[in-house]
């Protein structure tokens, strides 16, 4: 069957879908429950969710030749392990069922379409490992200028390899999970001894993460040309950071407690298949990279990214507009580098980009950069200012690809800072 | 019932148990299989393994009040999640059943005792997260002297907090799993451009790891005084390292591909209960640590650690003798620090110590230190020398607590370097 899934003119019989983040061209995967439905897999369409467990039970997914119902599970891992052919087949089948003129599902509408307003979204993955890269040249340069003012902004290795580090899987939470301001050890400039207490420099990092859908054995390398067999898709990610804790602890082994108190993942994972029309070329890489990191053509994605800060009881202020396309290192290079030494990847692994900062000041992806280390307060609509986050502040990241008359949206990842626990 | 499990005079009816790493006072947990038995939990006794699945099925473990057979599973996680009371109860029941004079198991000897020579050992845990600390002052000082000769050997934060970083869970393998020399990017001093190829500085790190048996929710802190409710026990750990890859990549976010190609865990986890008689005071901590890191009394363990290097077809040379007691930061401080910001821990998590170097040169826990950055070749029995590992070299780490007339042994963790894959 011809694949029409990315046809911009395709319309769904689900009303209003085109005007949301989730038109029929998107169909992102997530895990949801309601007061009567246990956690299960679903695909967003307009303001609804297609219940994949219900589709499976009614036989509409028989074409996938599954040996069991992977959609009744509380995480997507088992479905993802089926591989790219199955990912594409599911999207094609559901796209077909939702296309205007196809009335197959209409008699079942009540049981297969769940309003998002009635659904509770869950962390969609069991995450075996989580890696965070540092792939935005603008972000790495900004941090370098602030913290190493007398040196080159970029460290010598930065343009030769996609720098990354292992993060904490256990503290990745789904959008909407609030968390307490973390406590920890910090050292003031000039002090003799560190002090303990709640962080005074709670920050965000505007990131996107890719999700692994195909595992490798130890020793196996993934060449840059094979990345799309291994990566299911992308999601929004906020890597909350406590800058004062991080600055004191991070030498010489990297960020630790400044990061691992919470990281927020959006509930919807948008497939690379749906993002295919939005591939663009990334920044030119100079100096030339080593052979195992070479790619050609359009390896980045044109995804507009926005960060909103909402004070308690107030309205959201847009504090940053950036784009995934600015990343110096693309996901093919990140995955090829990560596995060049034989490091095995697992289904459900999450690989975040690092803060995605745009070249201009309004597009810096952290408050550290936006406020330039606290020296340029960020103005909010209510007249108040921020250098770092206050208790009860809410951060919401949104993202979308702008098509001709429709958007492939990522929904949002949001979280609110609660006061530190005593 | 009175707890005799640590009584040094206790004898088992299993012949020769006292003369091995696994006398009745030890009873470490692992996962094994044979040509006829599927992977299951067992406890080592002498040269045998007690099949806990068989004990359970025959009703000998009814006293544990389990709701299902956690011993038939291929990992220990479900059993560990039962908590400290259950860990101690299992060890007490099995100790009692194996004590000389108790004939209960004798009629079942063939079906409950499996010779270790017939068993295949498995990675005993599903590992949600893995953290590696850097808690030996001798190791951190040695590295500092070698790599930052013009600065203080210890960085300013080192004596104020147990420095650590997140490692890769997917590449932790059980003892006996060989691996290929990893490839990666390195930069020679004075060169303009990095090069790609097999590491030329493949190293070991003599470490021990503790294993979490009780989870926490996000936001919860574990005080130093509660560590023994959360930690099941200790095991031997070899954190293989590619020094040339590590040196080029690790600034500013820490070790990554120089570590995550393989880390080896011993098959047996020795309970803190069994190690209780071997608690000793650690090094004095000066300056005084912050309140949340304070402990008192004997928080370290007197565990002799030995590293052997065996060339292909040759005999083992002892290249290092160290001891767990030298660690500056103890496991209570490590866990209290890791959770002070609310980072959640999970059952099966592995927390490694970092290289455990002794104060004297024969006790340095890495070849980097033993050969002092390649300047003092290590002499082997066959007359050959090493600065770093050659292909087909085998490293074996052994460890034991010396009691009065018996040892609480950890068995060994071993692995052989295979040539790099093309």
JSON list of N, CA and C in Angstrom, two decimals, chain B residues 311-359:
[
{"chain": "B", "resi": 311, "resn": "UNK", "atom": "N", "xyz": [48.82, -13.53, 31.77]},
{"chain": "B", "resi": 311, "resn": "UNK", "atom": "CA", "xyz": [49.01, -13.44, 30.32]},
{"chain": "B", "resi": 311, "resn": "UNK", "atom": "C", "xyz": [48.44, -14.71, 29.66]},
{"chain": "B", "resi": 312, "resn": "UNK", "atom": "N", "xyz": [48.16, -14.61, 28.38]},
{"chain": "B", "resi": 312, "resn": "UNK", "atom": "CA", "xyz": [47.61, -15.77, 27.65]},
{"chain": "B", "resi": 312, "resn": "UNK", "atom": "C", "xyz": [48.52, -17.00, 27.86]},
{"chain": "B", "resi": 313, "resn": "UNK", "atom": "N", "xyz": [47.95, -18.07, 28.34]},
{"chain": "B", "resi": 313, "resn": "UNK", "atom": "CA", "xyz": [48.69, -19.31, 28.54]},
{"chain": "B", "resi": 313, "resn": "UNK", "atom": "C", "xyz": [49.68, -19.28, 29.69]},
{"chain": "B", "resi": 314, "resn": "UNK", "atom": "N", "xyz": [49.73, -18.19, 30.44]},
{"chain": "B", "resi": 314, "resn": "UNK", "atom": "CA", "xyz": [50.70, -18.07, 31.53]},
{"chain": "B", "resi": 314, "resn": "UNK", "atom": "C", "xyz": [50.07, -18.26, 32.90]},
{"chain": "B", "resi": 315, "resn": "UNK", "atom": "N", "xyz": [50.85, -17.93, 33.91]},
{"chain": "B", "resi": 315, "resn": "UNK", "atom": "CA", "xyz": [50.32, -18.07, 35.27]},
{"chain": "B", "resi": 315, "resn": "UNK", "atom": "C", "xyz": [50.02, -16.69, 35.84]},
{"chain": "B", "resi": 316, "resn": "UNK", "atom": "N", "xyz": [49.15, -16.63, 36.86]},
{"chain": "B", "resi": 316, "resn": "UNK", "atom": "CA", "xyz": [48.75, -15.34, 37.42]},
{"chain": "B", "resi": 316, "resn": "UNK", "atom": "C", "xyz": [49.87, -14.67, 38.20]},
{"chain": "B", "resi": 317, "resn": "UNK", "atom": "N", "xyz": [50.04, -13.37, 38.03]},
{"chain": "B", "resi": 317, "resn": "UNK", "atom": "CA", "xyz": [50.95, -12.57, 38.85]},
{"chain": "B", "resi": 317, "resn": "UNK", "atom": "C", "xyz": [50.10, -11.64, 39.71]},
{"chain": "B", "resi": 318, "resn": "UNK", "atom": "N", "xyz": [50.38, -11.63, 41.02]},
{"chain": "B", "resi": 318, "resn": "UNK", "atom": "CA", "xyz": [49.71, -10.69, 41.91]},
{"chain": "B", "resi": 318, "resn": "UNK", "atom": "C", "xyz": [50.29, -9.31, 41.65]},
{"chain": "B", "resi": 319, "resn": "UNK", "atom": "N", "xyz": [49.47, -8.37, 41.19]},
{"chain": "B", "resi": 319, "resn": "UNK", "atom": "CA", "xyz": [50.01, -7.04, 40.87]},
{"chain": "B", "resi": 319, "resn": "UNK", "atom": "C", "xyz": [49.57, -5.97, 41.86]},
{"chain": "B", "resi": 320, "resn": "UNK", "atom": "N", "xyz": [48.61, -6.31, 42.74]},
{"chain": "B", "resi": 320, "resn": "UNK", "atom": "CA", "xyz": [48.12, -5.30, 43.69]},
{"chain": "B", "resi": 320, "resn": "UNK", "atom": "C", "xyz": [47.48, -5.97, 44.89]},
{"chain": "B", "resi": 321, "resn": "UNK", "atom": "N", "xyz": [47.79, -5.47, 46.09]},
{"chain": "B", "resi": 321, "resn": "UNK", "atom": "CA", "xyz": [47.06, -5.89, 47.29]},
{"chain": "B", "resi": 321, "resn": "UNK", "atom": "C", "xyz": [46.59, -4.62, 48.01]},
{"chain": "B", "resi": 322, "resn": "UNK", "atom": "N", "xyz": [45.28, -4.49, 48.14]},
{"chain": "B", "resi": 322, "resn": "UNK", "atom": "CA", "xyz": [44.72, -3.30, 48.77]},
{"chain": "B", "resi": 322, "resn": "UNK", "atom": "C", "xyz": [43.68, -3.72, 49.80]},
{"chain": "B", "resi": 323, "resn": "UNK", "atom": "N", "xyz": [42.86, -2.78, 50.28]},
{"chain": "B", "resi": 323, "resn": "UNK", "atom": "CA", "xyz": [41.87, -3.12, 51.29]},
{"chain": "B", "resi": 323, "resn": "UNK", "atom": "C", "xyz": [40.75, -2.09, 51.25]},
{"chain": "B", "resi": 324, "resn": "UNK", "atom": "N", "xyz": [39.53, -2.57, 51.37]},
{"chain": "B", "resi": 324, "resn": "UNK", "atom": "CA", "xyz": [38.34, -1.72, 51.37]},
{"chain": "B", "resi": 324, "resn": "UNK", "atom": "C", "xyz": [38.39, -0.68, 52.50]},
{"chain": "B", "resi": 325, "resn": "UNK", "atom": "N", "xyz": [39.09, -1.01, 53.57]},
{"chain": "B", "resi": 325, "resn": "UNK", "atom": "CA", "xyz": [39.11, -0.13, 54.75]},
{"chain": "B", "resi": 325, "resn": "UNK", "atom": "C", "xyz": [39.79, 1.20, 54.48]},
{"chain": "B", "resi": 326, "resn": "UNK", "atom": "N", "xyz": [40.56, 1.31, 53.41]},
{"chain": "B", "resi": 326, "resn": "UNK", "atom": "CA", "xyz": [41.26, 2.56, 53.11]},
{"chain": "B", "resi": 326, "resn": "UNK", "atom": "C", "xyz": [40.34, 3.65, 52.56]},
{"chain": "B", "resi": 327, "resn": "UNK", "atom": "N", "xyz": [39.13, 3.27, 52.15]},
{"chain": "B", "resi": 327, "resn": "UNK", "atom": "CA", "xyz": [38.24, 4.27, 51.54]},
{"chain": "B", "resi": 327, "resn": "UNK", "atom": "C", "xyz": [38.00, 5.44, 52.49]},
{"chain": "B", "resi": 328, "resn": "UNK", "atom": "N", "xyz": [38.18, 6.64, 51.97]},
{"chain": "B", "resi": 328, "resn": "UNK", "atom": "CA", "xyz": [37.98, 7.85, 52.78]},
{"chain": "B", "resi": 328, "resn": "UNK", "atom": "C", "xyz": [36.50, 8.07, 53.05]},
{"chain": "B", "resi": 329, "resn": "UNK", "atom": "N", "xyz": [35.70, 7.87, 52.01]},
{"chain": "B", "resi": 329, "resn": "UNK", "atom": "CA", "xyz": [34.25, 8.04, 52.14]},
{"chain": "B", "resi": 329, "resn": "UNK", "atom": "C", "xyz": [33.61, 6.66, 52.26]},
{"chain": "B", "resi": 330, "resn": "UNK", "atom": "N", "xyz": [32.80, 6.46, 53.29]},
{"chain": "B", "resi": 330, "resn": "UNK", "atom": "CA", "xyz": [32.17, 5.14, 53.49]},
{"chain": "B", "resi": 330, "resn": "UNK", "atom": "C", "xyz": [30.82, 5.06, 52.78]},
{"chain": "B", "resi": 331, "resn": "UNK", "atom": "N", "xyz": [30.25, 3.87, 52.74]},
{"chain": "B", "resi": 331, "resn": "UNK", "atom": "CA", "xyz": [29.02, 3.67, 51.96]},
{"chain": "B", "resi": 331, "resn": "UNK", "atom": "C", "xyz": [27.84, 4.44, 52.55]},
{"chain": "B", "resi": 332, "resn": "UNK", "atom": "N", "xyz": [27.84, 4.67, 53.85]},
{"chain": "B", "resi": 332, "resn": "UNK", "atom": "CA", "xyz": [26.74, 5.45, 54.45]},
{"chain": "B", "resi": 332, "resn": "UNK", "atom": "C", "xyz": [26.80, 6.89, 53.95]},
{"chain": "B", "resi": 333, "resn": "UNK", "atom": "N", "xyz": [28.00, 7.42, 53.86]},
{"chain": "B", "resi": 333, "resn": "UNK", "atom": "CA", "xyz": [28.15, 8.79, 53.36]},
{"chain": "B", "resi": 333, "resn": "UNK", "atom": "C", "xyz": [27.84, 8.88, 51.87]},
{"chain": "B", "resi": 334, "resn": "UNK", "atom": "N", "xyz": [28.25, 7.85, 51.14]},
{"chain": "B", "resi": 334, "resn": "UNK", "atom": "CA", "xyz": [27.97, 7.85, 49.70]},
{"chain": "B", "resi": 334, "resn": "UNK", "atom": "C", "xyz": [26.46, 7.88, 49.43]},
{"chain": "B", "resi": 335, "resn": "UNK", "atom": "N", "xyz": [25.73, 7.03, 50.14]},
{"chain": "B", "resi": 335, "resn": "UNK", "atom": "CA", "xyz": [24.29, 6.94, 49.90]},
{"chain": "B", "resi": 335, "resn": "UNK", "atom": "C", "xyz": [23.55, 8.17, 50.43]},
{"chain": "B", "resi": 336, "resn": "UNK", "atom": "N", "xyz": [23.99, 8.68, 51.58]},
{"chain": "B", "resi": 336, "resn": "UNK", "atom": "CA", "xyz": [23.36, 9.91, 52.12]},
{"chain": "B", "resi": 336, "resn": "UNK", "atom": "C", "xyz": [23.58, 11.08, 51.15]},
{"chain": "B", "resi": 337, "resn": "UNK", "atom": "N", "xyz": [24.80, 11.16, 50.62]},
{"chain": "B", "resi": 337, "resn": "UNK", "atom": "CA", "xyz": [25.07, 12.25, 49.68]},
{"chain": "B", "resi": 337, "resn": "UNK", "atom": "C", "xyz": [24.24, 12.09, 48.40]},
{"chain": "B", "resi": 338, "resn": "UNK", "atom": "N", "xyz": [24.18, 10.88, 47.88]},
{"chain": "B", "resi": 338, "resn": "UNK", "atom": "CA", "xyz": [23.49, 10.63, 46.61]},
{"chain": "B", "resi": 338, "resn": "UNK", "atom": "C", "xyz": [22.01, 11.00, 46.68]},
{"chain": "B", "resi": 339, "resn": "UNK", "atom": "N", "xyz": [21.42, 10.90, 47.88]},
{"chain": "B", "resi": 339, "resn": "UNK", "atom": "CA", "xyz": [19.98, 11.11, 48.02]},
{"chain": "B", "resi": 339, "resn": "UNK", "atom": "C", "xyz": [19.63, 12.43, 48.70]},
{"chain": "B", "resi": 340, "resn": "UNK", "atom": "N", "xyz": [20.63, 13.23, 49.04]},
{"chain": "B", "resi": 340, "resn": "UNK", "atom": "CA", "xyz": [20.34, 14.46, 49.80]},
{"chain": "B", "resi": 340, "resn": "UNK", "atom": "C", "xyz": [19.53, 15.45, 48.97]},
{"chain": "B", "resi": 341, "resn": "UNK", "atom": "N", "xyz": [19.59, 15.31, 47.67]},
{"chain": "B", "resi": 341, "resn": "UNK", "atom": "CA", "xyz": [18.80, 16.18, 46.79]},
{"chain": "B", "resi": 341, "resn": "UNK", "atom": "C", "xyz": [17.49, 15.54, 46.38]},
{"chain": "B", "resi": 342, "resn": "UNK", "atom": "N", "xyz": [17.17, 14.39, 46.95]},
{"chain": "B", "resi": 342, "resn": "UNK", "atom": "CA", "xyz": [15.91, 13.72, 46.63]},
{"chain": "B", "resi": 342, "resn": "UNK", "atom": "C", "xyz": [16.01, 12.72, 45.50]},
{"chain": "B", "resi": 343, "resn": "UNK", "atom": "N", "xyz": [17.21, 12.43, 45.01]},
{"chain": "B", "resi": 343, "resn": "UNK", "atom": "CA", "xyz": [17.36, 11.45, 43.93]},
{"chain": "B", "resi": 343, "resn": "UNK", "atom": "C", "xyz": [16.88, 10.08, 44.41]},
{"chain": "B", "resi": 344, "resn": "UNK", "atom": "N", "xyz": [15.93, 9.47, 43.70]},
{"chain": "B", "resi": 344, "resn": "UNK", "atom": "CA", "xyz": [15.40, 8.18, 44.14]},
{"chain": "B", "resi": 344, "resn": "UNK", "atom": "C", "xyz": [16.34, 7.01, 43.82]},
{"chain": "B", "resi": 345, "resn": "UNK", "atom": "N", "xyz": [16.43, 6.05, 44.72]},
{"chain": "B", "resi": 345, "resn": "UNK", "atom": "CA", "xyz": [17.19, 4.83, 44.46]},
{"chain": "B", "resi": 345, "resn": "UNK", "atom": "C", "xyz": [16.22, 3.69, 44.18]},
{"chain": "B", "resi": 346, "resn": "UNK", "atom": "N", "xyz": [16.69, 2.69, 43.44]},
{"chain": "B", "resi": 346, "resn": "UNK", "atom": "CA", "xyz": [15.85, 1.57, 43.03]},
{"chain": "B", "resi": 346, "resn": "UNK", "atom": "C", "xyz": [16.50, 0.25, 43.44]},
{"chain": "B", "resi": 347, "resn": "UNK", "atom": "N", "xyz": [15.68, -0.75, 43.67]},
{"chain": "B", "resi": 347, "resn": "UNK", "atom": "CA", "xyz": [16.19, -2.08, 43.99]},
{"chain": "B", "resi": 347, "resn": "UNK", "atom": "C", "xyz": [17.03, -2.59, 42.81]},
{"chain": "B", "resi": 348, "resn": "UNK", "atom": "N", "xyz": [18.23, -3.03, 43.10]},
{"chain": "B", "resi": 348, "resn": "UNK", "atom": "CA", "xyz": [19.12, -3.52, 42.06]},
{"chain": "B", "resi": 348, "resn": "UNK", "atom": "C", "xyz": [20.16, -2.50, 41.63]},
{"chain": "B", "resi": 349, "resn": "UNK", "atom": "N", "xyz": [20.01, -1.26, 42.06]},
{"chain": "B", "resi": 349, "resn": "UNK", "atom": "CA", "xyz": [21.04, -0.24, 41.75]},
{"chain": "B", "resi": 349, "resn": "UNK", "atom": "C", "xyz": [22.41, -0.72, 42.24]},
{"chain": "B", "resi": 350, "resn": "UNK", "atom": "N", "xyz": [23.42, -0.36, 41.48]},
{"chain": "B", "resi": 350, "resn": "UNK", "atom": "CA", "xyz": [24.80, -0.69, 41.83]},
{"chain": "B", "resi": 350, "resn": "UNK", "atom": "C", "xyz": [25.58, 0.60, 42.05]},
{"chain": "B", "resi": 351, "resn": "UNK", "atom": "N", "xyz": [26.28, 0.68, 43.18]},
{"chain": "B", "resi": 351, "resn": "UNK", "atom": "CA", "xyz": [27.06, 1.87, 43.53]},
{"chain": "B", "resi": 351, "resn": "UNK", "atom": "C", "xyz": [28.49, 1.42, 43.80]},
{"chain": "B", "resi": 352, "resn": "UNK", "atom": "N", "xyz": [29.39, 1.77, 42.88]},
{"chain": "B", "resi": 352, "resn": "UNK", "atom": "CA", "xyz": [30.77, 1.33, 43.00]},
{"chain": "B", "resi": 352, "resn": "UNK", "atom": "C", "xyz": [31.59, 2.38, 43.74]},
{"chain": "B", "resi": 353, "resn": "UNK", "atom": "N", "xyz": [32.68, 1.92, 44.34]},
{"chain": "B", "resi": 353, "resn": "UNK", "atom": "CA", "xyz": [33.48, 2.73, 45.25]},
{"chain": "B", "resi": 353, "resn": "UNK", "atom": "C", "xyz": [34.40, 3.72, 44.55]},
{"chain": "B", "resi": 354, "resn": "UNK", "atom": "N", "xyz": [34.72, 3.44, 43.30]},
{"chain": "B", "resi": 354, "resn": "UNK", "atom": "CA", "xyz": [35.91, 4.04, 42.70]},
{"chain": "B", "resi": 354, "resn": "UNK", "atom": "C", "xyz": [37.10, 3.18, 43.07]},
{"chain": "B", "resi": 355, "resn": "UNK", "atom": "N", "xyz": [38.18, 3.37, 42.31]},
{"chain": "B", "resi": 355, "resn": "UNK", "atom": "CA", "xyz": [39.41, 2.60, 42.53]},
{"chain": "B", "resi": 355, "resn": "UNK", "atom": "C", "xyz": [39.86, 2.66, 43.98]},
{"chain": "B", "resi": 356, "resn": "UNK", "atom": "N", "xyz": [40.12, 1.49, 44.57]},
{"chain": "B", "resi": 356, "resn": "UNK", "atom": "CA", "xyz": [40.54, 1.44, 45.97]},
{"chain": "B", "resi": 356, "resn": "UNK", "atom": "C", "xyz": [42.05, 1.25, 46.01]},
{"chain": "B", "resi": 357, "resn": "UNK", "atom": "N", "xyz": [42.77, 2.34, 46.18]},
{"chain": "B", "resi": 357, "resn": "UNK", "atom": "CA", "xyz": [44.23, 2.26, 46.26]},
{"chain": "B", "resi": 357, "resn": "UNK", "atom": "C", "xyz": [44.67, 2.30, 47.72]},
{"chain": "B", "resi": 358, "resn": "UNK", "atom": "N", "xyz": [45.68, 1.47, 48.02]},
{"chain": "B", "resi": 358, "resn": "UNK", "atom": "CA", "xyz": [46.28, 1.48, 49.36]},
{"chain": "B", "resi": 358, "resn": "UNK", "atom": "C", "xyz": [47.33, 2.59, 49.41]},
{"chain": "B", "resi": 359, "resn": "UNK", "atom": "N", "xyz": [47.79, 2.94, 50.62]},
{"chain": "B", "resi": 359, "resn": "UNK", "atom": "CA", "xyz": [48.81, 3.99, 50.72]},
{"chain": "B", "resi": 359, "resn": "UNK", "atom": "C", "xyz": [50.13, 3.60, 50.05]}
]
